[in-house]
Amino acid sequence: MTLDTAEIPRRRLPLPPMKLIRPVVSLGVLFGLWEIAARTGVISAFLFPPPSAIFAALWISAGPNGDPPYGILLDIALSLYRLLAGVGLALVLGTIIGLAIGLTGWGRAIFKPIISALMPIPTLAWTPVLLLVFGIDNRTTITVVFIAASFEIIYNVVTGIEMMTRKVYWVAASMGASRLQTLRYVVLPGILPYLITGLKLGVGYAWRALIAAEMLAASSHGLGFMIYDAQEYMDMKSIYGGILTISVMGLLIERGVIGALEKRTIEKWGVNVER
């Protein structure tokens, strides 16, 4: 018995979505023009090294032959550690302060004027003060990240509470719920979409503030320190490699981690608060 392969339906591989194709094509064209311009002398190959040379330098830096070995991986790991530590602290304290402002009169009286006074101050303006307090240390960069992420988290938690109607609290009270039960089963689920949005915005601000703070306050390693150190030696390949890595890591954090968490929250609670 022979099997006629023509009768077997062929499965077609799914095509990548256009929202993925377009940025890939745009970046491919940009890097291609950059490569040609650098190779042909239209632009300075020293100030604007061709992308192929930048990627090659990154590849070497990620391996055992880098200087130091696995240098770019150490930079990424330490920057992520500082980011996660600062954002984690901001998430805990920012949520507590936001709940205090939104739910209590004493919290609103104490914290709201302080938040209003501190919010206009650029995050990096605190770096000289933190350097005097902590020195060139991880605590300085982590504190910068904490400050950068806190305000967005606090603001969105307060907004989430204000968007909840009083009827929700009345229903919970009529069913005999205590204040702690109302907080756990009514308030926290209600503000969760807003909290995720605040976290998303806060991480974006914190990532940019971290890179700048690492240029000023990092004693060793970190993506910001990598760029600053490369500038001392006019190592343009490492500078552009660091900038490219910062862009990719920021995109992965925002779209891959926070974006996925936001999507799951929206699917579960049916609320879209994306701004």
Coordinates of N, CA, C and O in Angstrom, one line a residue, residues 83 124 144 148 201-214 246 254:
L83 N 18.3 47.6 39.9 CA 16.9 48.0 39.5 C 15.9 47.2 40.3 O 14.9 47.8 40.8
L124 N 17.9 62.8 39.7 CA 19.4 62.8 39.8 C 19.9 64.0 40.7 O 21.1 64.0 41.0
V144 N 18.4 55.9 44.4 CA 18.0 56.7 43.2 C 16.9 55.9 42.5 O 15.9 56.6 42.1
A148 N 13.0 57.3 42.0 CA 12.4 57.4 40.6 C 11.1 56.6 40.5 O 10.2 57.1 39.7
L201 N 5.2 52.4 34.6 CA 5.8 53.8 34.5 C 7.0 54.0 35.4 O 8.0 54.6 35.0
G202 N 6.9 53.5 36.6 CA 8.0 53.7 37.5 C 9.2 53.0 37.1 O 10.3 53.5 37.3
V203 N 9.1 51.8 36.6 CA 10.3 51.0 36.1 C 10.9 51.8 34.9 O 12.2 51.8 34.8
G204 N 10.1 52.4 34.1 CA 10.7 53.1 33.0 C 11.5 54.3 33.4 O 12.7 54.5 33.0
Y205 N 11.0 55.1 34.4 CA 11.7 56.2 35.0 C 12.9 55.7 35.7 O 14.0 56.3 35.7
A206 N 12.8 54.6 36.5 CA 13.8 54.1 37.3 C 15.0 53.6 36.5 O 16.2 53.7 36.8
W207 N 14.7 52.9 35.3 CA 15.7 52.4 34.5 C 16.6 53.5 33.9 O 17.8 53.4 33.9
R208 N 16.0 54.6 33.5 CA 16.8 55.7 33.0 C 17.6 56.4 34.1 O 18.7 56.8 33.9
A209 N 17.0 56.6 35.2 CA 17.7 57.2 36.4 C 18.8 56.3 36.8 O 19.9 56.8 37.2
L210 N 18.7 55.0 36.8 CA 19.7 54.1 37.2 C 20.9 54.2 36.3 O 22.1 54.3 36.8
I211 N 20.7 54.2 35.0 CA 21.9 54.3 34.1 C 22.6 55.6 34.3 O 23.9 55.6 34.4
A212 N 21.9 56.7 34.5 CA 22.6 58.0 34.8 C 23.3 58.0 36.1 O 24.4 58.5 36.2
A213 N 22.7 57.4 37.1 CA 23.3 57.3 38.5 C 24.6 56.4 38.4 O 25.5 56.7 39.1
E214 N 24.5 55.4 37.6 CA 25.7 54.5 37.5 C 26.9 55.2 36.9 O 28.0 54.9 37.2
I246 N 21.3 48.8 26.7 CA 20.3 49.6 27.5 C 19.0 49.6 26.9 O 17.9 49.4 27.5
E254 N 10.1 46.3 30.0 CA 8.8 47.0 29.8 C 7.8 46.1 29.1 O 6.6 45.9 29.6

